[in-house]
PDB file of N, CA and C in Angstrom:
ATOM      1  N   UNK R   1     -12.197 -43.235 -18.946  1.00  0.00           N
ATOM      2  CA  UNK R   1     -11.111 -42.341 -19.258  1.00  0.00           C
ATOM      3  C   UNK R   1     -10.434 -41.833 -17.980  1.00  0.00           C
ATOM      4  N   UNK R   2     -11.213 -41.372 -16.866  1.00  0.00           N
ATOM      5  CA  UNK R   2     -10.676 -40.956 -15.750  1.00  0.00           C
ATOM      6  C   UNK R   2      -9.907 -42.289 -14.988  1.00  0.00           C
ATOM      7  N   UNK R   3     -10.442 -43.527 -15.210  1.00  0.00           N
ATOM      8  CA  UNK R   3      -9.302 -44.334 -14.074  1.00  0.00           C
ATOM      9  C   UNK R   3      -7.948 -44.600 -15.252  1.00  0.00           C
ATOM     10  N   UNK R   4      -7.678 -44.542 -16.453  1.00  0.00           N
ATOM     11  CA  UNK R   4      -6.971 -44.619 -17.301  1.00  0.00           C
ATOM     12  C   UNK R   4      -5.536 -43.006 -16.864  1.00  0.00           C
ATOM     13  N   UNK R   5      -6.014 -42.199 -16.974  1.00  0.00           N
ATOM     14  CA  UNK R   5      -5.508 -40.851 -16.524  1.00  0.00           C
ATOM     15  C   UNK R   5      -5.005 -41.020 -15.108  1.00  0.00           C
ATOM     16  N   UNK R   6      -5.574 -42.001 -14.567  1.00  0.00           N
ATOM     17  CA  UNK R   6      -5.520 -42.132 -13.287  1.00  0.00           C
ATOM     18  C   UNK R   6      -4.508 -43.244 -12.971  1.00  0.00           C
ATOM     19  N   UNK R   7      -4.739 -44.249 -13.893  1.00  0.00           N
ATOM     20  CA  UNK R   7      -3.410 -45.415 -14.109  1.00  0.00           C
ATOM     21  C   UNK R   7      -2.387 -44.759 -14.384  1.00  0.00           C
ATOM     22  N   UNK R   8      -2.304 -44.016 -15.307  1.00  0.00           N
ATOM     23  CA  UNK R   8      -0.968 -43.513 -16.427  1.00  0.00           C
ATOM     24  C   UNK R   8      -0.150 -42.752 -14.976  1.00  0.00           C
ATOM     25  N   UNK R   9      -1.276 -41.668 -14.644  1.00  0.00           N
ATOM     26  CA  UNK R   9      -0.116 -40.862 -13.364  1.00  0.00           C
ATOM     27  C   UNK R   9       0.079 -42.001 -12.607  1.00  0.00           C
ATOM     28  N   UNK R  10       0.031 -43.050 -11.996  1.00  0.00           N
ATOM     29  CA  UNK R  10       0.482 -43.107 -10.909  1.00  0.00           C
ATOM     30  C   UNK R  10       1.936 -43.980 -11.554  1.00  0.00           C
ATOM     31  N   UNK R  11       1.818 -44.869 -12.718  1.00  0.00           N
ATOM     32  CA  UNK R  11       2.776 -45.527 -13.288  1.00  0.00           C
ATOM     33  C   UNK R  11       3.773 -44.551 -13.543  1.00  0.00           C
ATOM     34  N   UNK R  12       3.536 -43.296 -13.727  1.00  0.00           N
ATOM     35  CA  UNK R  12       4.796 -42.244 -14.235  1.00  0.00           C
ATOM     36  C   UNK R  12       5.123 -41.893 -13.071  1.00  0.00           C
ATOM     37  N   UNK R  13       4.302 -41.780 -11.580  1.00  0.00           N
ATOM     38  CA  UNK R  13       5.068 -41.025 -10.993  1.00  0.00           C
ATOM     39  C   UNK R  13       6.071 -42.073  -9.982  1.00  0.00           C
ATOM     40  N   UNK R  14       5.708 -43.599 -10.137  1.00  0.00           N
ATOM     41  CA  UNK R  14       5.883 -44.433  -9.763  1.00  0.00           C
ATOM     42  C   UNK R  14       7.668 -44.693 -10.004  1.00  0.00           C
ATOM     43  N   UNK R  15       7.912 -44.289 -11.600  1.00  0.00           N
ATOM     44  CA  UNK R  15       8.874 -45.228 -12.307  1.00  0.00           C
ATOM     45  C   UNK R  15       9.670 -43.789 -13.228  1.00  0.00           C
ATOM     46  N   UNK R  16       9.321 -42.401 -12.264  1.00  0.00           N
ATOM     47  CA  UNK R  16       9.970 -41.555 -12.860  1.00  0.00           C
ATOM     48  C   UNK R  16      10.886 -40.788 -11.501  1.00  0.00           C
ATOM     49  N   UNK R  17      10.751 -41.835 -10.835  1.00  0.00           N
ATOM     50  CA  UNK R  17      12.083 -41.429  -9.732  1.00  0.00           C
ATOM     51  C   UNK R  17      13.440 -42.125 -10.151  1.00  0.00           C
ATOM     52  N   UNK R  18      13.065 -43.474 -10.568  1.00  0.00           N
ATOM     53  CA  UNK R  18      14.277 -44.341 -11.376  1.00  0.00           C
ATOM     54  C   UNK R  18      14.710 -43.605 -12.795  1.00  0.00           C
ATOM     55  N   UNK R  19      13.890 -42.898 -13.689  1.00  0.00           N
ATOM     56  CA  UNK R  19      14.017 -42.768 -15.091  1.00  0.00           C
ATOM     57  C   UNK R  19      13.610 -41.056 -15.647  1.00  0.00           C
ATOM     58  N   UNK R  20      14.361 -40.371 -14.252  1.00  0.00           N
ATOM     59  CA  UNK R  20      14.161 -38.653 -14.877  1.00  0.00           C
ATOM     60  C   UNK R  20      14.879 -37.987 -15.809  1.00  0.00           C
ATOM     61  N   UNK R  21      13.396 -37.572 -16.492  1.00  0.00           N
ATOM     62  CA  UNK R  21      14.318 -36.935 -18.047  1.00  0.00           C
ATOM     63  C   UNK R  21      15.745 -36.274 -17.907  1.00  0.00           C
ATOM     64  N   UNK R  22      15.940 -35.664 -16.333  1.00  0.00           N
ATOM     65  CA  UNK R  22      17.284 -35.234 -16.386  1.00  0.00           C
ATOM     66  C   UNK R  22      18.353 -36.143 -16.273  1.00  0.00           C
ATOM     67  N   UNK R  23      18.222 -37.490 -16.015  1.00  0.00           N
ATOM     68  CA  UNK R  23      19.135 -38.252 -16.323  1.00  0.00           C
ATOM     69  C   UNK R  23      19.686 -38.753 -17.533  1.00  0.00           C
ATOM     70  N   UNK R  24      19.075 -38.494 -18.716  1.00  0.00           N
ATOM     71  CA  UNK R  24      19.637 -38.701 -19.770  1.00  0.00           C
ATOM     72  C   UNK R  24      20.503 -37.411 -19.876  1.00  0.00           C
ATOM     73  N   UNK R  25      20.699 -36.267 -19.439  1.00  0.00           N
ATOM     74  CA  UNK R  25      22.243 -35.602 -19.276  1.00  0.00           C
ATOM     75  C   UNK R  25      23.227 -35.372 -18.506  1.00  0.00           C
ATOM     76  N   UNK R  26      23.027 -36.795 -17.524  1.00  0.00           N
ATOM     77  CA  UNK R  26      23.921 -36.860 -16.381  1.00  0.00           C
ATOM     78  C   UNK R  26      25.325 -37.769 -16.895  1.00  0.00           C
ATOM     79  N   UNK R  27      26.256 -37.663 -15.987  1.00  0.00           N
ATOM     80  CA  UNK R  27      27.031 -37.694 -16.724  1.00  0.00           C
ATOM     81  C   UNK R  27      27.164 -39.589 -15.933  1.00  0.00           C
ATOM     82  N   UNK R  28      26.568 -40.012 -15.206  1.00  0.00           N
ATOM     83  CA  UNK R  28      26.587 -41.461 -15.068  1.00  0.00           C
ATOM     84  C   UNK R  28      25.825 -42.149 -16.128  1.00  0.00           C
ATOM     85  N   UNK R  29      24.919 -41.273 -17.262  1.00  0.00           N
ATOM     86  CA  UNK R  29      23.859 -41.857 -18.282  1.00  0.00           C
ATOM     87  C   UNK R  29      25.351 -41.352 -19.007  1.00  0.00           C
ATOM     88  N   UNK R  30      26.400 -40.968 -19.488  1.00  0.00           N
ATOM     89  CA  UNK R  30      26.779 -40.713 -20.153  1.00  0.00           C
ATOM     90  C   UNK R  30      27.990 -41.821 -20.243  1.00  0.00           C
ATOM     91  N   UNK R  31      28.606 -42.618 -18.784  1.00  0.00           N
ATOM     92  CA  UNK R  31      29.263 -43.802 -18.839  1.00  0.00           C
ATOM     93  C   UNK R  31      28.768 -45.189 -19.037  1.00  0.00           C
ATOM     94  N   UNK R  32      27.443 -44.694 -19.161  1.00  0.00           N
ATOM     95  CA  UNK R  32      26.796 -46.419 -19.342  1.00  0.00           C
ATOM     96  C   UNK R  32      27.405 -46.781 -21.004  1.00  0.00           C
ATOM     97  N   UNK R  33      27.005 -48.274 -21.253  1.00  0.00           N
ATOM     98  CA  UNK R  33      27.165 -48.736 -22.535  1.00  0.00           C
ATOM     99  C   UNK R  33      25.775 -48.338 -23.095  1.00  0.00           C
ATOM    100  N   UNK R  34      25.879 -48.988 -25.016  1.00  0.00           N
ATOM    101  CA  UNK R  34      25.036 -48.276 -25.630  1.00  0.00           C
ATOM    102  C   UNK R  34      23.809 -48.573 -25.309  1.00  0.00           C
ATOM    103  N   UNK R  35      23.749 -50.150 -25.451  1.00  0.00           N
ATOM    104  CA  UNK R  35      22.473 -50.580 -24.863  1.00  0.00           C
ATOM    105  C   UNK R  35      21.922 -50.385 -23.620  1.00  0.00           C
ATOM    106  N   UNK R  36      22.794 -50.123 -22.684  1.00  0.00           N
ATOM    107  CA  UNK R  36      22.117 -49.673 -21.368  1.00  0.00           C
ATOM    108  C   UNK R  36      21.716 -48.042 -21.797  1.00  0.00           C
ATOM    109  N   UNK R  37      22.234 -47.099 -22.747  1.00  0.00           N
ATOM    110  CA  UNK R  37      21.722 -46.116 -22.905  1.00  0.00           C
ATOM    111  C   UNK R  37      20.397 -46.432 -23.523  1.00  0.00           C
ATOM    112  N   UNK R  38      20.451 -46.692 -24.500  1.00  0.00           N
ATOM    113  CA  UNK R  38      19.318 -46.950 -25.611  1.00  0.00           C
ATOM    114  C   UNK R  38      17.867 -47.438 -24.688  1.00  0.00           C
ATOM    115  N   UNK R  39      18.170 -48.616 -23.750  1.00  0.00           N
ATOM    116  CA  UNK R  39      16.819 -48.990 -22.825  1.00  0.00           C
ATOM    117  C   UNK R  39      16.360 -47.303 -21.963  1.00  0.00           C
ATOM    118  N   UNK R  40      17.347 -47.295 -21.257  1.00  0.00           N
ATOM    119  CA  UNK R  40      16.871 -45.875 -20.518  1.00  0.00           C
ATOM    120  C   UNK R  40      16.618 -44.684 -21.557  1.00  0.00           C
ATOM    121  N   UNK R  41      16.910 -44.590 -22.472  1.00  0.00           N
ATOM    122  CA  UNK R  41      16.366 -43.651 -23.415  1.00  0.00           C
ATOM    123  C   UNK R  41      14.958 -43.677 -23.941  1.00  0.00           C
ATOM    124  N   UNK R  42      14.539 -45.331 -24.203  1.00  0.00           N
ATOM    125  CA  UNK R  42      12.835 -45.340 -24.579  1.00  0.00           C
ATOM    126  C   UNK R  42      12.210 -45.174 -23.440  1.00  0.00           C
ATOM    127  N   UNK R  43      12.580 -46.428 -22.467  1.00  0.00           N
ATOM    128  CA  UNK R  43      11.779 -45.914 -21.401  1.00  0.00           C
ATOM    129  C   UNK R  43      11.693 -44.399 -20.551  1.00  0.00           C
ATOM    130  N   UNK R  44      12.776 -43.808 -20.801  1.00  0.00           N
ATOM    131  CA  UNK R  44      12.492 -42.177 -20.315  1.00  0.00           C
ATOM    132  C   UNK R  44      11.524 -41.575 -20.674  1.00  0.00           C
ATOM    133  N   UNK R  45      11.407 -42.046 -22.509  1.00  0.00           N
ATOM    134  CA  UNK R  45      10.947 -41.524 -23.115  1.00  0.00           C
ATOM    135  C   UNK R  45       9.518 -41.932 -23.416  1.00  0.00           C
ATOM    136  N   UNK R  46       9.076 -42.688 -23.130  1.00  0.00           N
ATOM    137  CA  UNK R  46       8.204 -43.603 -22.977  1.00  0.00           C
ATOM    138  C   UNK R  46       7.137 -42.838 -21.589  1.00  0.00           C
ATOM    139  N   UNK R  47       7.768 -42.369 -21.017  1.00  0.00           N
ATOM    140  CA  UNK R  47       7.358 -41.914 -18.889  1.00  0.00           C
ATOM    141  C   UNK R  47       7.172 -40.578 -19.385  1.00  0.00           C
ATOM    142  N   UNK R  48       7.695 -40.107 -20.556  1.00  0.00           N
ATOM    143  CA  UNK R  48       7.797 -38.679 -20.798  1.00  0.00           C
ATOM    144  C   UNK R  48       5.744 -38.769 -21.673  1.00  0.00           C
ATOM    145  N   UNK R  49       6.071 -39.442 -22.624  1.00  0.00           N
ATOM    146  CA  UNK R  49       4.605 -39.276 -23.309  1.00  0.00           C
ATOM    147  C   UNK R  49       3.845 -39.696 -22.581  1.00  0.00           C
ATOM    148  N   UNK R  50       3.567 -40.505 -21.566  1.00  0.00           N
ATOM    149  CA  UNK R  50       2.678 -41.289 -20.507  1.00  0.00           C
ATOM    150  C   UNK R  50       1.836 -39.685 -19.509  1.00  0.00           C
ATOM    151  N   UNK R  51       3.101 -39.186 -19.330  1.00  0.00           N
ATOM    152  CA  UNK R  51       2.764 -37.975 -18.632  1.00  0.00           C
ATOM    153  C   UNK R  51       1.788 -37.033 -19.163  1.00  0.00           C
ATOM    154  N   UNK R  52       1.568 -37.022 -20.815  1.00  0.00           N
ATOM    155  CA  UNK R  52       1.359 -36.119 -21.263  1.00  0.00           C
ATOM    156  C   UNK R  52      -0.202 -36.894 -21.931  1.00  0.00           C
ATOM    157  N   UNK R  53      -0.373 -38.042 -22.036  1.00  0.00           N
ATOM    158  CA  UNK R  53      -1.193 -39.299 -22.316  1.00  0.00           C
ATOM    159  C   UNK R  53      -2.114 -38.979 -21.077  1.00  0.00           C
ATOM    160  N   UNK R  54      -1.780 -38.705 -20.130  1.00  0.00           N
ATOM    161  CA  UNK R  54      -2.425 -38.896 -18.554  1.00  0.00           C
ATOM    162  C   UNK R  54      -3.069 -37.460 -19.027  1.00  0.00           C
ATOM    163  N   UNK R  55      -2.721 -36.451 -18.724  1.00  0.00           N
ATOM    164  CA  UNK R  55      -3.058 -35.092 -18.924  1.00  0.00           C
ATOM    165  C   UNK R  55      -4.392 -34.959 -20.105  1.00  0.00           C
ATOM    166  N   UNK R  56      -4.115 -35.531 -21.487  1.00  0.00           N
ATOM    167  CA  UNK R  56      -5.303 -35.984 -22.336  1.00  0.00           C
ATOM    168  C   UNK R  56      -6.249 -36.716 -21.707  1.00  0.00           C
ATOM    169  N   UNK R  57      -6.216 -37.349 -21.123  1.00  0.00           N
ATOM    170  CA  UNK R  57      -7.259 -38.618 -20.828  1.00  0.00           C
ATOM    171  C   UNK R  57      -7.999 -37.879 -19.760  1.00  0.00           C
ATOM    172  N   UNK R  58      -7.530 -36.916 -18.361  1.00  0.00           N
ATOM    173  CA  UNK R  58      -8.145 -36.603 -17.661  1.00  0.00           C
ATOM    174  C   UNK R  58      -8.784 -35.405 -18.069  1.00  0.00           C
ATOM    175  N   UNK R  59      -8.459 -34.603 -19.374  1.00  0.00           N
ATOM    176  CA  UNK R  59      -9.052 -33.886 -19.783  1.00  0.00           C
ATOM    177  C   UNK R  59     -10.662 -34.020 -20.455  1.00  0.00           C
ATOM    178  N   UNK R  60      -9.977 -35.268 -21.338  1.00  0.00           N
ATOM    179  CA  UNK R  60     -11.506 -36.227 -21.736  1.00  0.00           C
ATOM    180  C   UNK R  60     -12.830 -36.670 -20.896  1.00  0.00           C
ATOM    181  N   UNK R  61     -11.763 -37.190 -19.755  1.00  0.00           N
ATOM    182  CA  UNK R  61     -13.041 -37.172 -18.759  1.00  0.00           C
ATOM    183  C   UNK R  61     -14.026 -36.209 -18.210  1.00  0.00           C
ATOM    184  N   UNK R  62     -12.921 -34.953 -18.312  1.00  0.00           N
ATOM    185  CA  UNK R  62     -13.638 -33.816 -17.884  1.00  0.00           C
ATOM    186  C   UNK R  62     -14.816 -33.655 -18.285  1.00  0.00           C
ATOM    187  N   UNK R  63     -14.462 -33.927 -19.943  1.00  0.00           N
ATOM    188  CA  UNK R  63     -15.432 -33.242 -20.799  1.00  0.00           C
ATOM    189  C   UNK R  63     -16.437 -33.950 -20.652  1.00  0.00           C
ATOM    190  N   UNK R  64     -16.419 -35.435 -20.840  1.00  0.00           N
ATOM    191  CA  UNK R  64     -17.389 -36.528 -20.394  1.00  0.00           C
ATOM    192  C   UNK R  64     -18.372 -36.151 -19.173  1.00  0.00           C
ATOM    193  N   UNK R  65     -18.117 -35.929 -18.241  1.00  0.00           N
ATOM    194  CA  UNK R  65     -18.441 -35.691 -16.834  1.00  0.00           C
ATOM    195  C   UNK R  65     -19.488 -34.446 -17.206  1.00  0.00           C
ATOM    196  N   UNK R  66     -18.815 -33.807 -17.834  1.00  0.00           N
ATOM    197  CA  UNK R  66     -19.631 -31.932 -18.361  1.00  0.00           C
ATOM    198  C   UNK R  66     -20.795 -31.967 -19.289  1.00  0.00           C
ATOM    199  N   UNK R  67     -20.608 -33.430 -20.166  1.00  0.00           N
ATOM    200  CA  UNK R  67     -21.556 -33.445 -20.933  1.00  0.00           C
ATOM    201  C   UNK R  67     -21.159 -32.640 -22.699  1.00  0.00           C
ATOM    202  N   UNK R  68     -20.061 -32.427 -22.368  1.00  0.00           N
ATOM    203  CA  UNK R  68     -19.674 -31.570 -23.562  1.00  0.00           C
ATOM    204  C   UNK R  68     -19.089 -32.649 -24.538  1.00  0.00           C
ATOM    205  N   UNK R  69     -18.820 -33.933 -24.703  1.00  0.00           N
ATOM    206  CA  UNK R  69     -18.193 -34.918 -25.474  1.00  0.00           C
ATOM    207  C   UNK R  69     -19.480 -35.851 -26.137  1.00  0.00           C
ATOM    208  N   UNK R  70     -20.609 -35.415 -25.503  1.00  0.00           N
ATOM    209  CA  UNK R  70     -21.710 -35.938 -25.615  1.00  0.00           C
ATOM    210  C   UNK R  70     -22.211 -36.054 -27.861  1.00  0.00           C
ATOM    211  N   UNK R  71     -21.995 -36.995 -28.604  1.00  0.00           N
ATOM    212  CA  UNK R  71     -21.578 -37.203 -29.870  1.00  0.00           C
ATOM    213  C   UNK R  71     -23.020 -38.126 -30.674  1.00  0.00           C
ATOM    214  N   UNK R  72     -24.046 -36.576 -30.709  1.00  0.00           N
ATOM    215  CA  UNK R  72     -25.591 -37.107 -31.124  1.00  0.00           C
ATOM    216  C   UNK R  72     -25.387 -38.056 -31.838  1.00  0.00           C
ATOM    217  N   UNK R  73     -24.917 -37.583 -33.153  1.00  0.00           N
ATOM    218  CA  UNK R  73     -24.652 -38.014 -34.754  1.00  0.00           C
ATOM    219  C   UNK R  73     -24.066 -39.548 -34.666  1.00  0.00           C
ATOM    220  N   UNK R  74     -23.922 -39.943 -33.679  1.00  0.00           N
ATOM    221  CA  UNK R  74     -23.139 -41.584 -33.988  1.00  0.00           C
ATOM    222  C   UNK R  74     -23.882 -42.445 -32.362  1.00  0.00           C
ATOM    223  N   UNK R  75     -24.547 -41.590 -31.790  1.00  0.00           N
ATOM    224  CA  UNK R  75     -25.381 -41.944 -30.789  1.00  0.00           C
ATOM    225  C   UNK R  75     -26.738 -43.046 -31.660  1.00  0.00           C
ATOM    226  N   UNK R  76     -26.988 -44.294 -30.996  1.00  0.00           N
ATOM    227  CA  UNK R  76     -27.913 -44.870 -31.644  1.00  0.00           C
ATOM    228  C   UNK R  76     -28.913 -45.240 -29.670  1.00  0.00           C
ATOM    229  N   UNK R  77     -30.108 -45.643 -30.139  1.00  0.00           N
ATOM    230  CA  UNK R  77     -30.959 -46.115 -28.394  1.00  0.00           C
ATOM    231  C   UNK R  77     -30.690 -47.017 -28.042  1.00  0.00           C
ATOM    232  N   UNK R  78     -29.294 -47.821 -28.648  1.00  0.00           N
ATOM    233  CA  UNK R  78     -28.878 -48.979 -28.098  1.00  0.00           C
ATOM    234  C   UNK R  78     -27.515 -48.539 -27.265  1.00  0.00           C
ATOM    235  N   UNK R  79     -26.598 -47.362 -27.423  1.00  0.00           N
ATOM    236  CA  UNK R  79     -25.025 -47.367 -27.626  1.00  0.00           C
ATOM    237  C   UNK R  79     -25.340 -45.840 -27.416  1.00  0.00           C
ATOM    238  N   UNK R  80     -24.651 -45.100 -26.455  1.00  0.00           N
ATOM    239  CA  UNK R  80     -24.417 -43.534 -26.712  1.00  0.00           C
ATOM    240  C   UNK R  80     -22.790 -43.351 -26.573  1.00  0.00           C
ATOM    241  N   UNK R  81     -22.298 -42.572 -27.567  1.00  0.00           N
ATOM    242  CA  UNK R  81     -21.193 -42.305 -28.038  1.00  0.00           C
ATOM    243  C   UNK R  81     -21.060 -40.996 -27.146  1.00  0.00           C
ATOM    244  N   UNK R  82     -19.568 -41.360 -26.477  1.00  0.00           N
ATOM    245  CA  UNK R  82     -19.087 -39.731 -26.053  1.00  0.00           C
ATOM    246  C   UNK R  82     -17.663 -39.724 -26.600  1.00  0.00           C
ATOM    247  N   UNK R  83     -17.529 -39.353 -27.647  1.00  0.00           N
ATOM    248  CA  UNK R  83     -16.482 -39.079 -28.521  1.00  0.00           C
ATOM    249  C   UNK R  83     -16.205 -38.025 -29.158  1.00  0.00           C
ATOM    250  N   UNK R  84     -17.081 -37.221 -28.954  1.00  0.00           N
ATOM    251  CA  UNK R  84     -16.891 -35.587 -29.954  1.00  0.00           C
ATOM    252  C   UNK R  84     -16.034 -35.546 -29.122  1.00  0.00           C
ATOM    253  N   UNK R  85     -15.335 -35.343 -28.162  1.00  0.00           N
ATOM    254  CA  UNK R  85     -13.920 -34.564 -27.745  1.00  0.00           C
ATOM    255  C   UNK R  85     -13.135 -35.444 -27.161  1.00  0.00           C
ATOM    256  N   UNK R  86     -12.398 -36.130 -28.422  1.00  0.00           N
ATOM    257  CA  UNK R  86     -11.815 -37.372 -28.067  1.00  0.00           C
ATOM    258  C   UNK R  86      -9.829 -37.040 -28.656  1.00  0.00           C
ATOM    259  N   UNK R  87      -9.505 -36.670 -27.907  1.00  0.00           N
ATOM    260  CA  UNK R  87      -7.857 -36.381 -28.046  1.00  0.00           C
ATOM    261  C   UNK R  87      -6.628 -37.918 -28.151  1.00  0.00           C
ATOM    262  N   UNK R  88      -6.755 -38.908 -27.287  1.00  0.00           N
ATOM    263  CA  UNK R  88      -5.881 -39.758 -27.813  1.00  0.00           C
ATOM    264  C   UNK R  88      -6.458 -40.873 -27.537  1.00  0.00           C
ATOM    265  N   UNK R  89      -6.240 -41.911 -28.025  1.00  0.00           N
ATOM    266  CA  UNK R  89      -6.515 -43.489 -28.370  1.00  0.00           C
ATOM    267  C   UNK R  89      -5.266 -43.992 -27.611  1.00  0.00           C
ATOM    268  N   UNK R  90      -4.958 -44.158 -26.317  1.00  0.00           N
ATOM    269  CA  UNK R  90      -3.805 -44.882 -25.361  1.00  0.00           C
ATOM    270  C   UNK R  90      -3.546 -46.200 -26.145  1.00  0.00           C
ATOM    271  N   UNK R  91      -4.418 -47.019 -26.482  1.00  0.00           N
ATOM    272  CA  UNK R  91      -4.423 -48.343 -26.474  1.00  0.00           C
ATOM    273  C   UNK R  91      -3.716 -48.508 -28.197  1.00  0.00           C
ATOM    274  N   UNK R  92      -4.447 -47.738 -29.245  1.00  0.00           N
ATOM    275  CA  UNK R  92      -3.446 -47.399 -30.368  1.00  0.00           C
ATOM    276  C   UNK R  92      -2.606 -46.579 -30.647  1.00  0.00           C
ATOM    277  N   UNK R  93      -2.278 -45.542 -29.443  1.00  0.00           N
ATOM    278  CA  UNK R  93      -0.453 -45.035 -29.747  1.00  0.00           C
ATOM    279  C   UNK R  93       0.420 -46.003 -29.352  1.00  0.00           C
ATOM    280  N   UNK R  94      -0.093 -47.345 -28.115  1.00  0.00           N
ATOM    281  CA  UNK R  94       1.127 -47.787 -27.623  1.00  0.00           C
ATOM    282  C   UNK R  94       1.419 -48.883 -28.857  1.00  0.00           C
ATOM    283  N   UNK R  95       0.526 -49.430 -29.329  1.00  0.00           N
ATOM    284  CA  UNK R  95       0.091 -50.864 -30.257  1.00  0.00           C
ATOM    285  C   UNK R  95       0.650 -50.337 -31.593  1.00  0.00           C
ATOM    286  N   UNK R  96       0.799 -49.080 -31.922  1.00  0.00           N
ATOM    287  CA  UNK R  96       0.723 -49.014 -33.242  1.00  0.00           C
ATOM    288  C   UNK R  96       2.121 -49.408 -33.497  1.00  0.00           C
ATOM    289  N   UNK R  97       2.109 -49.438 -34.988  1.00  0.00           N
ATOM    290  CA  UNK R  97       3.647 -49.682 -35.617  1.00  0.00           C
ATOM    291  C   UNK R  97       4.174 -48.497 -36.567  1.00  0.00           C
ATOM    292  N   UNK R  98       3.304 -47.222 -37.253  1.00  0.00           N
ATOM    293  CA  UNK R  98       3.675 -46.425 -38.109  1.00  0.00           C
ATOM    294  C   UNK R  98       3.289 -45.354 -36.951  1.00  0.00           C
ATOM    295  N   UNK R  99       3.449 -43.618 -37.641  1.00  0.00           N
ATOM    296  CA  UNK R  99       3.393 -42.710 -37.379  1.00  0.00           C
ATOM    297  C   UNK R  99       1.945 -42.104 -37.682  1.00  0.00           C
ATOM    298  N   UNK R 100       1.275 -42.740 -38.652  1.00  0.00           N
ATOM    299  CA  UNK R 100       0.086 -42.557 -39.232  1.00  0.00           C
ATOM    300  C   UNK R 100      -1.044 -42.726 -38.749  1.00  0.00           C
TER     301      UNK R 100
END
């Protein structure tokens, strides 16, 4: 979880000098065409949840690290589960297709 938190910031802080949320009210985002809006709009928006994806994940680790995520009930002597304090699934918000 921590090198994940650790990927996400550096990709946002990497690709949010090209794509700052304040540029979607600048007024050069405002002469582009639609489709050049529409790309810079997901991907803004996209750098915007990444940011906030990063922030979850290094929180998780925290907890991991603390021992506090530590998840008896699904723990077996083959497999120990650290999932009791498990906030987002990166790999199924980006993959998914519904809201659900």
């Amino acid at each position: 979880r921590l090198l994940l938190g650790i990927l996400t910031t550096v990709i946002y802080s990497q690709f949010n000098k090209y794509f700052p949320l304040s540029g979607i009210l600048s007024e050069e985002y405002q002469a582009r065409s639609l489709l050049s809006k529409l790309l810079m709009m997901i991907i803004t928006g996209k750098l915007a949840l990444w940011r906030y994806m990063a922030v979850w994940t290094f929180a998780e680790a925290t907890f991991v690290i603390m021992g506090i995520s530590y998840n008896k009930s699904l723990s077996t002597p083959e497999y120990t589960d650290w999932t009791a304090v498990y906030n987002v699934n990166f790999w199924n918000n980006e993959t998914s297709i519904t809201l659900q």
